[in-house]
Amino acid sequence: MTYDYYNDPGTTTFFGHHRLTLQSYLSSKRMTLNLVTGRSLDADRVNYQADLGYRVGGPWRLSYSYTYDRYLGGSYFDAFGMLSYNAGMRDIGLTYSQRLKRFGVQILGANLH
């Protein structure tokens, strides 16, 4: 858990002055789980992110990602599944976005829908 204090005009506009963040990471032989949640204590800002990955075999992996972000009454949500191939230090994969309802490609960590 971390506490952040911001005191500059650019950052406080988005996060407020006080923010709490909680992060957790779990890993086993084939599965990884990363959870991050953050909340501003003095502004309308909250976010949640969860990533679950399962190594099927060799360089192949299945993963699922969920993101929710709320700021000043507006919100953003996306969740997608991915079948990927590990090419060195980065994955190349086929994704499906629940928000966009369509398939896409992820190359070197950048989604192309």
GROMACS .gro file of C-alpha atoms in nm:
model
  113
    1MET     CA    1   0.000   0.000   0.000
    2THR     CA    2   0.130   0.347  -0.082
    3TYR     CA    3   0.024   0.699   0.003
    4ASP     CA    4   0.103   0.983  -0.237
    5TYR     CA    5   0.085   1.355  -0.173
    6TYR     CA    6   0.072   1.584  -0.477
    7ASN     CA    7   0.117   1.958  -0.461
    8ASP     CA    8   0.143   2.079  -0.818
    9PRO     CA    9  -0.139   2.221  -1.035
   10GLY     CA   10  -0.117   1.958  -1.310
   11THR     CA   11  -0.125   1.648  -1.090
   12THR     CA   12  -0.374   1.773  -0.831
   13THR     CA   13  -0.624   1.846  -1.109
   14PHE     CA   14  -0.636   1.473  -1.192
   15PHE     CA   15  -0.560   1.305  -0.858
   16GLY     CA   16  -0.628   1.557  -0.583
   17HIS     CA   17  -0.367   1.612  -0.314
   18HIS     CA   18  -0.396   1.275  -0.135
   19ARG     CA   19  -0.409   0.930  -0.298
   20LEU     CA   20  -0.395   0.571  -0.169
   21THR     CA   21  -0.284   0.284  -0.392
   22LEU     CA   22  -0.291  -0.088  -0.316
   23GLN     CA   23  -0.104  -0.333  -0.536
   24SER     CA   24  -0.076  -0.710  -0.514
   25TYR     CA   25   0.105  -0.962  -0.733
   26LEU     CA   26   0.079  -1.340  -0.716
   27SER     CA   27   0.263  -1.590  -0.932
   28SER     CA   28   0.276  -1.966  -0.960
   29LYS     CA   29   0.441  -2.190  -1.219
   30ARG     CA   30   0.188  -2.117  -1.494
   31MET     CA   31  -0.038  -1.842  -1.359
   32THR     CA   32   0.009  -1.475  -1.267
   33LEU     CA   33  -0.233  -1.232  -1.106
   34ASN     CA   34  -0.172  -0.860  -1.071
   35LEU     CA   35  -0.424  -0.639  -0.887
   36VAL     CA   36  -0.401  -0.259  -0.853
   37THR     CA   37  -0.655  -0.022  -0.701
   38GLY     CA   38  -0.623   0.346  -0.629
   39ARG     CA   39  -0.843   0.609  -0.472
   40SER     CA   40  -0.806   0.980  -0.428
   41LEU     CA   41  -0.897   1.095  -0.078
   42ASP     CA   42  -0.999   1.448  -0.181
   43ALA     CA   43  -1.112   1.419  -0.546
   44ASP     CA   44  -1.366   1.208  -0.734
   45ARG     CA   45  -1.110   0.962  -0.871
   46VAL     CA   46  -1.092   0.583  -0.837
   47ASN     CA   47  -0.940   0.310  -1.050
   48TYR     CA   48  -0.923  -0.070  -1.053
   49GLN     CA   49  -0.710  -0.294  -1.270
   50ALA     CA   50  -0.673  -0.671  -1.271
   51ASP     CA   51  -0.458  -0.886  -1.499
   52LEU     CA   52  -0.472  -1.264  -1.500
   53GLY     CA   53  -0.237  -1.470  -1.715
   54TYR     CA   54  -0.200  -1.843  -1.773
   55ARG     CA   55   0.091  -1.996  -1.965
   56VAL     CA   56  -0.067  -2.272  -2.175
   57GLY     CA   57   0.260  -2.424  -2.289
   58GLY     CA   58   0.586  -2.312  -2.440
   59PRO     CA   59   0.556  -1.951  -2.558
   60TRP     CA   60   0.171  -1.951  -2.567
   61ARG     CA   61  -0.034  -1.768  -2.305
   62LEU     CA   62  -0.399  -1.687  -2.227
   63SER     CA   63  -0.471  -1.369  -2.039
   64TYR     CA   64  -0.758  -1.153  -1.922
   65SER     CA   65  -0.741  -0.785  -1.827
   66TYR     CA   66  -1.003  -0.567  -1.657
   67THR     CA   67  -0.980  -0.187  -1.617
   68TYR     CA   68  -1.222   0.055  -1.453
   69ASP     CA   69  -1.151   0.424  -1.402
   70ARG     CA   70  -1.385   0.694  -1.264
   71TYR     CA   71  -1.304   1.063  -1.269
   72LEU     CA   72  -1.536   1.360  -1.196
   73GLY     CA   73  -1.855   1.160  -1.253
   74GLY     CA   74  -1.743   1.003  -1.581
   75SER     CA   75  -1.616   0.648  -1.607
   76TYR     CA   76  -1.421   0.420  -1.839
   77PHE     CA   77  -1.437   0.041  -1.852
   78ASP     CA   78  -1.265  -0.217  -2.067
   79ALA     CA   79  -1.199  -0.585  -2.035
   80PHE     CA   80  -1.028  -0.803  -2.287
   81GLY     CA   81  -0.904  -1.154  -2.333
   82MET     CA   82  -0.592  -1.241  -2.528
   83LEU     CA   83  -0.420  -1.540  -2.681
   84SER     CA   84  -0.056  -1.445  -2.720
   85TYR     CA   85   0.279  -1.574  -2.833
   86ASN     CA   86   0.590  -1.465  -2.646
   87ALA     CA   87   0.851  -1.331  -2.889
   88GLY     CA   88   1.147  -1.266  -2.664
   89MET     CA   89   1.059  -1.008  -2.400
   90ARG     CA   90   0.724  -0.903  -2.555
   91ASP     CA   91   0.398  -1.072  -2.650
   92ILE     CA   92   0.220  -1.064  -2.984
   93GLY     CA   93  -0.144  -1.162  -2.956
   94LEU     CA   94  -0.502  -1.175  -3.073
   95THR     CA   95  -0.734  -0.980  -2.839
   96TYR     CA   96  -1.108  -0.941  -2.790
   97SER     CA   97  -1.239  -0.624  -2.626
   98GLN     CA   98  -1.566  -0.652  -2.431
   99ARG     CA   99  -1.618  -0.274  -2.453
  100LEU     CA  100  -1.562  -0.248  -2.829
  101LYS     CA  101  -1.712  -0.592  -2.907
  102ARG     CA  102  -1.442  -0.669  -3.163
  103PHE     CA  103  -1.114  -0.847  -3.217
  104GLY     CA  104  -0.779  -0.674  -3.234
  105VAL     CA  105  -0.407  -0.737  -3.234
  106GLN     CA  106  -0.156  -0.654  -2.964
  107ILE     CA  107   0.201  -0.596  -3.074
  108LEU     CA  108   0.475  -0.518  -2.822
  109GLY     CA  109   0.219  -0.418  -2.558
  110ALA     CA  110   0.018  -0.178  -2.780
  111ASN     CA  111  -0.343  -0.271  -2.864
  112LEU     CA  112  -0.461  -0.223  -3.223
  113HIS     CA  113  -0.842  -0.261  -3.248
   0.00000   0.00000   0.00000
